[in-house]
PDB file of C-alpha atoms in Angstrom:
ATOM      1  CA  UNK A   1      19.479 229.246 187.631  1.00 72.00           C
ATOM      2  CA  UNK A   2      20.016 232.063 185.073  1.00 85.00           C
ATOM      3  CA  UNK A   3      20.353 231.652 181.586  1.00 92.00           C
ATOM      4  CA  UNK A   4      22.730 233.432 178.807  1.00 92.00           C
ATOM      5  CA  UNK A   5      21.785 235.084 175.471  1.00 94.00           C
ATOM      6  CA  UNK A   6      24.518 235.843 173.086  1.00 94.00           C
ATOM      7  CA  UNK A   7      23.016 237.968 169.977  1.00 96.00           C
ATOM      8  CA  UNK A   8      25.348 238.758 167.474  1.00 96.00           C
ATOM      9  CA  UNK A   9      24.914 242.007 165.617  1.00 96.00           C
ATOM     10  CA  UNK A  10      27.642 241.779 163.344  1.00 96.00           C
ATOM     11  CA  UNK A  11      30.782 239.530 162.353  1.00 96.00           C
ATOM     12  CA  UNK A  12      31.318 235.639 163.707  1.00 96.00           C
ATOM     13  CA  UNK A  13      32.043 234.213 166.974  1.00 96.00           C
ATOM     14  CA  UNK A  14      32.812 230.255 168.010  1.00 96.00           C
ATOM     15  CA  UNK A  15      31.759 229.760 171.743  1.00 95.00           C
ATOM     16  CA  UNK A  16      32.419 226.571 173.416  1.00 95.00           C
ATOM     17  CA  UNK A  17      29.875 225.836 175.995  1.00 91.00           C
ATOM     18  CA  UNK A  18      30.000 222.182 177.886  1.00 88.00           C
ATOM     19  CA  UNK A  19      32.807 221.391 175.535  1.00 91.00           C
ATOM     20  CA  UNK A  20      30.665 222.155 172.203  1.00 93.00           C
ATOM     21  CA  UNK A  21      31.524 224.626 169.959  1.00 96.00           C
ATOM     22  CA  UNK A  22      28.848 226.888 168.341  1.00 96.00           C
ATOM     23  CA  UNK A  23      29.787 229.158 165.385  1.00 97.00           C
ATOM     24  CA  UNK A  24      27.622 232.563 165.943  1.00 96.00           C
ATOM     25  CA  UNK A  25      26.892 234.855 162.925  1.00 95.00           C
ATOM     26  CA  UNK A  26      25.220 237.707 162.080  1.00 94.00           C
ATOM     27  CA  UNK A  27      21.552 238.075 163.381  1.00 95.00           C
ATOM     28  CA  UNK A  28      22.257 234.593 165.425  1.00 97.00           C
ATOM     29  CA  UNK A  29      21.163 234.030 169.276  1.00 96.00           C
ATOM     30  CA  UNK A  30      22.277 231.599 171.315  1.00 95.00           C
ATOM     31  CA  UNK A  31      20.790 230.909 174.589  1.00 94.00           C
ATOM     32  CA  UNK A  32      22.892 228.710 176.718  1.00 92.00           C
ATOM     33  CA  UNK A  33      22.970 227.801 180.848  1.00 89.00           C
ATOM     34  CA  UNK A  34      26.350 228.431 182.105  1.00 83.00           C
ATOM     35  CA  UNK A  35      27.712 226.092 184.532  1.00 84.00           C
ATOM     36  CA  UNK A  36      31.330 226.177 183.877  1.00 83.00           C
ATOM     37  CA  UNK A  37      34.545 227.075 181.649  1.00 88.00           C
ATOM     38  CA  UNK A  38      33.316 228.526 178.415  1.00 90.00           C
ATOM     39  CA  UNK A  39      35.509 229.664 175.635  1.00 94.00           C
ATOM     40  CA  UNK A  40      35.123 232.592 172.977  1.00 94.00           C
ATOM     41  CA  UNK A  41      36.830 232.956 169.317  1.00 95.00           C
ATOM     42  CA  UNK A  42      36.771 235.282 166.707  1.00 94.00           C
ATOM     43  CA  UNK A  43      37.753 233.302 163.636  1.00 92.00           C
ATOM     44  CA  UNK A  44      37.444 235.973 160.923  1.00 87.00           C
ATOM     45  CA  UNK A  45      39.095 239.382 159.779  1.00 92.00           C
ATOM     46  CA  UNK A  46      35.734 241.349 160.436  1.00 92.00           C
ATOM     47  CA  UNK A  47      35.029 242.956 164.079  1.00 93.00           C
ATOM     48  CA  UNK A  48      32.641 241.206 165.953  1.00 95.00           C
ATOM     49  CA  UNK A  49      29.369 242.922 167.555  1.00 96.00           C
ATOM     50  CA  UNK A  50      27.381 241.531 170.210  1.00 95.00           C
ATOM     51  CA  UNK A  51      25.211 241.934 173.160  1.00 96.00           C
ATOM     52  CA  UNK A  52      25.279 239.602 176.132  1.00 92.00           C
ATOM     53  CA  UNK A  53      22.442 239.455 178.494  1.00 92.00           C
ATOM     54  CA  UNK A  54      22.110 237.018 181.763  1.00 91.00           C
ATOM     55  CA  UNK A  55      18.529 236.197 182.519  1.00 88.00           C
ATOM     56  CA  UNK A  56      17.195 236.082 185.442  1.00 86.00           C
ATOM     57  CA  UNK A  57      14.288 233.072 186.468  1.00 80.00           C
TER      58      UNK A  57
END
């Protein structure tokens, strides 16, 4: 099964992954398995950066 990294170069993001929510900011990574719905939100003014990269086993 692959895995997900979210790094976040710039701003802030809220992802909801397995029905938690994760506020993202600047410099932040989150690695996460996705398996079903997820959900992303910009809550602030500022653009959001980021890079998203699927991982291979």
């Amino acid at each position: 099964m692959s895995t997900t990294r979210l790094q976040l170069l710039e701003g802030t993001v809220e992802i909801t992954v397995d029905g938690t929510v994760h506020t993202v900011r600047d410099g932040d990574c989150l690695r996460f398995r996705l398996r079903g719905p997820s959900h992303f939100h910009c809550p602030g003014p500022e653009q959001v950066r980021h890079a998203l990269l699927i991982v291979l086993p």
